[in-house]
Amino acid sequence: MQAVDIEGARRDLAHWSQPVIADVISESYVAIMGPDHFSLRVLISMHARLWRLMLLDEREKLGGARKELTDLARLAGLARPVLDQIDQAVLEELLDVVTARFSRSADLVRGYSRLLLRASAVLAEMRFVTA
């Protein structure tokens, strides 16, 4: 993909994946914390925002967003591996959706998969930075 194509694909992926990401994150936090936890909505919102920043490659905002999420999760009684588990669930769901939804276009599957691979690398990098 050319640079222009990458930016367009990045925006498209960030746009259509928002509901998928929100659903996975929401379901994960509810399963872990229960539906009535006082921090639930804020955690879901912050975590979804983190994914949007990551998919749009807004690295200057990403570090601060991850630190805020990690700090809030800690205050809510969640360990960092829980965040990693949720991120893994989001990544797997997005890969499944890309494969199923765009199966007739190898170029789109390849492009979106590359962007998700980059997101995976950023997640790994953030694990070391916020350790």
JSON list of C-alpha atoms in Angstrom, two decimals:
[
{"chain": "A", "resi": 1, "resn": "MET", "atom": "CA", "xyz": [0.00, 0.00, 0.00]},
{"chain": "A", "resi": 2, "resn": "GLN", "atom": "CA", "xyz": [1.15, 3.50, -0.74]},
{"chain": "A", "resi": 3, "resn": "ALA", "atom": "CA", "xyz": [1.29, 6.13, 2.02]},
{"chain": "A", "resi": 4, "resn": "VAL", "atom": "CA", "xyz": [-1.98, 7.74, 0.88]},
{"chain": "A", "resi": 5, "resn": "ASP", "atom": "CA", "xyz": [-3.68, 4.34, 0.75]},
{"chain": "A", "resi": 6, "resn": "ILE", "atom": "CA", "xyz": [-2.41, 3.49, 4.24]},
{"chain": "A", "resi": 7, "resn": "GLU", "atom": "CA", "xyz": [-3.87, 6.68, 5.69]},
{"chain": "A", "resi": 8, "resn": "GLY", "atom": "CA", "xyz": [-7.21, 6.06, 3.99]},
{"chain": "A", "resi": 9, "resn": "ALA", "atom": "CA", "xyz": [-7.26, 2.44, 5.16]},
{"chain": "A", "resi": 10, "resn": "ARG", "atom": "CA", "xyz": [-6.29, 3.56, 8.66]},
{"chain": "A", "resi": 11, "resn": "ARG", "atom": "CA", "xyz": [-9.22, 6.01, 8.81]},
{"chain": "A", "resi": 12, "resn": "ASP", "atom": "CA", "xyz": [-11.62, 3.43, 7.34]},
{"chain": "A", "resi": 13, "resn": "LEU", "atom": "CA", "xyz": [-10.52, 0.78, 9.83]},
{"chain": "A", "resi": 14, "resn": "ALA", "atom": "CA", "xyz": [-10.81, 3.19, 12.76]},
{"chain": "A", "resi": 15, "resn": "HIS", "atom": "CA", "xyz": [-14.28, 4.21, 11.59]},
{"chain": "A", "resi": 16, "resn": "TRP", "atom": "CA", "xyz": [-15.97, 0.90, 10.88]},
{"chain": "A", "resi": 17, "resn": "SER", "atom": "CA", "xyz": [-14.29, -0.92, 13.76]},
{"chain": "A", "resi": 18, "resn": "GLN", "atom": "CA", "xyz": [-15.54, 1.46, 16.47]},
{"chain": "A", "resi": 19, "resn": "PRO", "atom": "CA", "xyz": [-18.72, -0.50, 17.26]},
{"chain": "A", "resi": 20, "resn": "VAL", "atom": "CA", "xyz": [-16.85, -3.81, 17.19]},
{"chain": "A", "resi": 21, "resn": "ILE", "atom": "CA", "xyz": [-14.19, -2.48, 19.55]},
{"chain": "A", "resi": 22, "resn": "ALA", "atom": "CA", "xyz": [-16.77, -0.95, 21.89]},
{"chain": "A", "resi": 23, "resn": "ASP", "atom": "CA", "xyz": [-18.73, -4.20, 22.04]},
{"chain": "A", "resi": 24, "resn": "VAL", "atom": "CA", "xyz": [-15.70, -6.36, 22.81]},
{"chain": "A", "resi": 25, "resn": "ILE", "atom": "CA", "xyz": [-14.37, -3.95, 25.41]},
{"chain": "A", "resi": 26, "resn": "SER", "atom": "CA", "xyz": [-17.78, -3.53, 27.03]},
{"chain": "A", "resi": 27, "resn": "GLU", "atom": "CA", "xyz": [-18.48, -7.27, 27.16]},
{"chain": "A", "resi": 28, "resn": "SER", "atom": "CA", "xyz": [-15.02, -7.91, 28.60]},
{"chain": "A", "resi": 29, "resn": "TYR", "atom": "CA", "xyz": [-15.27, -5.34, 31.38]},
{"chain": "A", "resi": 30, "resn": "VAL", "atom": "CA", "xyz": [-18.82, -6.40, 32.30]},
{"chain": "A", "resi": 31, "resn": "ALA", "atom": "CA", "xyz": [-17.69, -10.04, 32.49]},
{"chain": "A", "resi": 32, "resn": "ILE", "atom": "CA", "xyz": [-14.75, -9.09, 34.72]},
{"chain": "A", "resi": 33, "resn": "MET", "atom": "CA", "xyz": [-16.29, -6.37, 36.91]},
{"chain": "A", "resi": 34, "resn": "GLY", "atom": "CA", "xyz": [-20.02, -6.87, 36.68]},
{"chain": "A", "resi": 35, "resn": "PRO", "atom": "CA", "xyz": [-22.53, -4.49, 35.08]},
{"chain": "A", "resi": 36, "resn": "ASP", "atom": "CA", "xyz": [-22.82, -2.11, 38.03]},
{"chain": "A", "resi": 37, "resn": "HIS", "atom": "CA", "xyz": [-19.19, -1.26, 38.78]},
{"chain": "A", "resi": 38, "resn": "PHE", "atom": "CA", "xyz": [-18.71, 2.47, 39.38]},
{"chain": "A", "resi": 39, "resn": "SER", "atom": "CA", "xyz": [-15.79, 2.76, 36.92]},
{"chain": "A", "resi": 40, "resn": "LEU", "atom": "CA", "xyz": [-17.29, 0.65, 34.14]},
{"chain": "A", "resi": 41, "resn": "ARG", "atom": "CA", "xyz": [-18.36, 3.37, 31.70]},
{"chain": "A", "resi": 42, "resn": "VAL", "atom": "CA", "xyz": [-15.19, 5.40, 32.09]},
{"chain": "A", "resi": 43, "resn": "LEU", "atom": "CA", "xyz": [-12.96, 2.35, 31.62]},
{"chain": "A", "resi": 44, "resn": "ILE", "atom": "CA", "xyz": [-14.88, 1.30, 28.51]},
{"chain": "A", "resi": 45, "resn": "SER", "atom": "CA", "xyz": [-14.72, 4.80, 27.05]},
{"chain": "A", "resi": 46, "resn": "MET", "atom": "CA", "xyz": [-11.02, 5.25, 27.80]},
{"chain": "A", "resi": 47, "resn": "HIS", "atom": "CA", "xyz": [-10.11, 1.83, 26.44]},
{"chain": "A", "resi": 48, "resn": "ALA", "atom": "CA", "xyz": [-12.09, 2.40, 23.22]},
{"chain": "A", "resi": 49, "resn": "ARG", "atom": "CA", "xyz": [-10.37, 5.79, 22.84]},
{"chain": "A", "resi": 50, "resn": "LEU", "atom": "CA", "xyz": [-7.00, 4.11, 23.24]},
{"chain": "A", "resi": 51, "resn": "TRP", "atom": "CA", "xyz": [-7.84, 1.74, 20.38]},
{"chain": "A", "resi": 52, "resn": "ARG", "atom": "CA", "xyz": [-8.96, 4.61, 18.16]},
{"chain": "A", "resi": 53, "resn": "LEU", "atom": "CA", "xyz": [-5.70, 6.47, 18.81]},
{"chain": "A", "resi": 54, "resn": "MET", "atom": "CA", "xyz": [-3.74, 3.31, 18.11]},
{"chain": "A", "resi": 55, "resn": "LEU", "atom": "CA", "xyz": [-5.53, 2.57, 14.84]},
{"chain": "A", "resi": 56, "resn": "LEU", "atom": "CA", "xyz": [-5.12, 6.18, 13.70]},
{"chain": "A", "resi": 57, "resn": "ASP", "atom": "CA", "xyz": [-1.42, 6.01, 14.70]},
{"chain": "A", "resi": 58, "resn": "GLU", "atom": "CA", "xyz": [-1.66, 9.06, 16.95]},
{"chain": "A", "resi": 59, "resn": "ARG", "atom": "CA", "xyz": [1.39, 8.14, 18.97]},
{"chain": "A", "resi": 60, "resn": "GLU", "atom": "CA", "xyz": [1.80, 11.54, 20.61]},
{"chain": "A", "resi": 61, "resn": "LYS", "atom": "CA", "xyz": [-1.51, 10.97, 22.44]},
{"chain": "A", "resi": 62, "resn": "LEU", "atom": "CA", "xyz": [-1.23, 7.22, 22.87]},
{"chain": "A", "resi": 63, "resn": "GLY", "atom": "CA", "xyz": [1.25, 7.07, 25.75]},
{"chain": "A", "resi": 64, "resn": "GLY", "atom": "CA", "xyz": [-0.75, 9.43, 27.93]},
{"chain": "A", "resi": 65, "resn": "ALA", "atom": "CA", "xyz": [-4.00, 7.63, 27.12]},
{"chain": "A", "resi": 66, "resn": "ARG", "atom": "CA", "xyz": [-2.49, 4.25, 28.07]},
{"chain": "A", "resi": 67, "resn": "LYS", "atom": "CA", "xyz": [-1.13, 5.66, 31.34]},
{"chain": "A", "resi": 68, "resn": "GLU", "atom": "CA", "xyz": [-4.54, 7.13, 32.22]},
{"chain": "A", "resi": 69, "resn": "LEU", "atom": "CA", "xyz": [-6.25, 3.83, 31.44]},
{"chain": "A", "resi": 70, "resn": "THR", "atom": "CA", "xyz": [-3.69, 1.84, 33.44]},
{"chain": "A", "resi": 71, "resn": "ASP", "atom": "CA", "xyz": [-4.01, 4.18, 36.41]},
{"chain": "A", "resi": 72, "resn": "LEU", "atom": "CA", "xyz": [-7.81, 4.07, 36.39]},
{"chain": "A", "resi": 73, "resn": "ALA", "atom": "CA", "xyz": [-7.81, 0.29, 36.02]},
{"chain": "A", "resi": 74, "resn": "ARG", "atom": "CA", "xyz": [-5.49, 0.01, 39.01]},
{"chain": "A", "resi": 75, "resn": "LEU", "atom": "CA", "xyz": [-7.81, 2.24, 41.05]},
{"chain": "A", "resi": 76, "resn": "ALA", "atom": "CA", "xyz": [-10.72, 0.00, 40.03]},
{"chain": "A", "resi": 77, "resn": "GLY", "atom": "CA", "xyz": [-8.81, -3.05, 41.26]},
{"chain": "A", "resi": 78, "resn": "LEU", "atom": "CA", "xyz": [-7.69, -4.40, 37.88]},
{"chain": "A", "resi": 79, "resn": "ALA", "atom": "CA", "xyz": [-4.18, -5.60, 37.20]},
{"chain": "A", "resi": 80, "resn": "ARG", "atom": "CA", "xyz": [-2.39, -4.73, 33.97]},
{"chain": "A", "resi": 81, "resn": "PRO", "atom": "CA", "xyz": [-2.72, -8.27, 32.58]},
{"chain": "A", "resi": 82, "resn": "VAL", "atom": "CA", "xyz": [-6.49, -7.72, 32.50]},
{"chain": "A", "resi": 83, "resn": "LEU", "atom": "CA", "xyz": [-5.98, -4.82, 30.08]},
{"chain": "A", "resi": 84, "resn": "ASP", "atom": "CA", "xyz": [-3.69, -7.01, 27.98]},
{"chain": "A", "resi": 85, "resn": "GLN", "atom": "CA", "xyz": [-6.36, -9.73, 27.93]},
{"chain": "A", "resi": 86, "resn": "ILE", "atom": "CA", "xyz": [-8.99, -7.24, 26.72]},
{"chain": "A", "resi": 87, "resn": "ASP", "atom": "CA", "xyz": [-6.63, -5.88, 24.06]},
{"chain": "A", "resi": 88, "resn": "GLN", "atom": "CA", "xyz": [-6.00, -9.42, 22.86]},
{"chain": "A", "resi": 89, "resn": "ALA", "atom": "CA", "xyz": [-9.75, -10.05, 22.60]},
{"chain": "A", "resi": 90, "resn": "VAL", "atom": "CA", "xyz": [-10.21, -6.84, 20.57]},
{"chain": "A", "resi": 91, "resn": "LEU", "atom": "CA", "xyz": [-7.35, -7.71, 18.24]},
{"chain": "A", "resi": 92, "resn": "GLU", "atom": "CA", "xyz": [-8.65, -11.23, 17.65]},
{"chain": "A", "resi": 93, "resn": "GLU", "atom": "CA", "xyz": [-12.18, -9.99, 16.98]},
{"chain": "A", "resi": 94, "resn": "LEU", "atom": "CA", "xyz": [-10.95, -7.37, 14.52]},
{"chain": "A", "resi": 95, "resn": "LEU", "atom": "CA", "xyz": [-8.88, -9.96, 12.67]},
{"chain": "A", "resi": 96, "resn": "ASP", "atom": "CA", "xyz": [-11.92, -12.25, 12.49]},
{"chain": "A", "resi": 97, "resn": "VAL", "atom": "CA", "xyz": [-14.10, -9.43, 11.18]},
{"chain": "A", "resi": 98, "resn": "VAL", "atom": "CA", "xyz": [-11.53, -8.38, 8.57]},
{"chain": "A", "resi": 99, "resn": "THR", "atom": "CA", "xyz": [-11.16, -11.95, 7.36]},
{"chain": "A", "resi": 100, "resn": "ALA", "atom": "CA", "xyz": [-14.91, -12.59, 7.17]},
{"chain": "A", "resi": 101, "resn": "ARG", "atom": "CA", "xyz": [-16.13, -9.19, 5.96]},
{"chain": "A", "resi": 102, "resn": "PHE", "atom": "CA", "xyz": [-13.52, -8.55, 3.30]},
{"chain": "A", "resi": 103, "resn": "SER", "atom": "CA", "xyz": [-12.80, -12.12, 2.18]},
{"chain": "A", "resi": 104, "resn": "ARG", "atom": "CA", "xyz": [-13.50, -11.23, -1.46]},
{"chain": "A", "resi": 105, "resn": "SER", "atom": "CA", "xyz": [-10.81, -8.58, -1.52]},
{"chain": "A", "resi": 106, "resn": "ALA", "atom": "CA", "xyz": [-7.36, -9.92, -0.77]},
{"chain": "A", "resi": 107, "resn": "ASP", "atom": "CA", "xyz": [-5.91, -6.39, -0.99]},
{"chain": "A", "resi": 108, "resn": "LEU", "atom": "CA", "xyz": [-8.25, -5.08, 1.73]},
{"chain": "A", "resi": 109, "resn": "VAL", "atom": "CA", "xyz": [-7.65, -8.09, 3.97]},
{"chain": "A", "resi": 110, "resn": "ARG", "atom": "CA", "xyz": [-3.91, -7.66, 3.52]},
{"chain": "A", "resi": 111, "resn": "GLY", "atom": "CA", "xyz": [-4.01, -3.91, 4.15]},
{"chain": "A", "resi": 112, "resn": "TYR", "atom": "CA", "xyz": [-6.22, -4.09, 7.23]},
{"chain": "A", "resi": 113, "resn": "SER", "atom": "CA", "xyz": [-4.24, -7.06, 8.55]},
{"chain": "A", "resi": 114, "resn": "ARG", "atom": "CA", "xyz": [-1.03, -5.06, 8.24]},
{"chain": "A", "resi": 115, "resn": "LEU", "atom": "CA", "xyz": [-2.58, -2.21, 10.20]},
{"chain": "A", "resi": 116, "resn": "LEU", "atom": "CA", "xyz": [-3.72, -4.64, 12.89]},
{"chain": "A", "resi": 117, "resn": "LEU", "atom": "CA", "xyz": [-0.24, -6.15, 12.97]},
{"chain": "A", "resi": 118, "resn": "ARG", "atom": "CA", "xyz": [1.12, -2.64, 13.60]},
{"chain": "A", "resi": 119, "resn": "ALA", "atom": "CA", "xyz": [-1.46, -2.20, 16.37]},
{"chain": "A", "resi": 120, "resn": "SER", "atom": "CA", "xyz": [-0.25, -5.46, 17.89]},
{"chain": "A", "resi": 121, "resn": "ALA", "atom": "CA", "xyz": [3.32, -4.17, 17.83]},
{"chain": "A", "resi": 122, "resn": "VAL", "atom": "CA", "xyz": [2.23, -0.93, 19.50]},
{"chain": "A", "resi": 123, "resn": "LEU", "atom": "CA", "xyz": [0.45, -2.95, 22.20]},
{"chain": "A", "resi": 124, "resn": "ALA", "atom": "CA", "xyz": [3.63, -4.91, 22.83]},
{"chain": "A", "resi": 125, "resn": "GLU", "atom": "CA", "xyz": [5.63, -1.70, 22.98]},
{"chain": "A", "resi": 126, "resn": "MET", "atom": "CA", "xyz": [3.19, -0.15, 25.46]},
{"chain": "A", "resi": 127, "resn": "ARG", "atom": "CA", "xyz": [3.51, -3.19, 27.73]},
{"chain": "A", "resi": 128, "resn": "PHE", "atom": "CA", "xyz": [7.22, -2.48, 28.10]},
{"chain": "A", "resi": 129, "resn": "VAL", "atom": "CA", "xyz": [6.81, 1.28, 28.50]},
{"chain": "A", "resi": 130, "resn": "THR", "atom": "CA", "xyz": [4.10, 1.07, 31.17]},
{"chain": "A", "resi": 131, "resn": "ALA", "atom": "CA", "xyz": [5.70, -1.86, 33.01]}
]
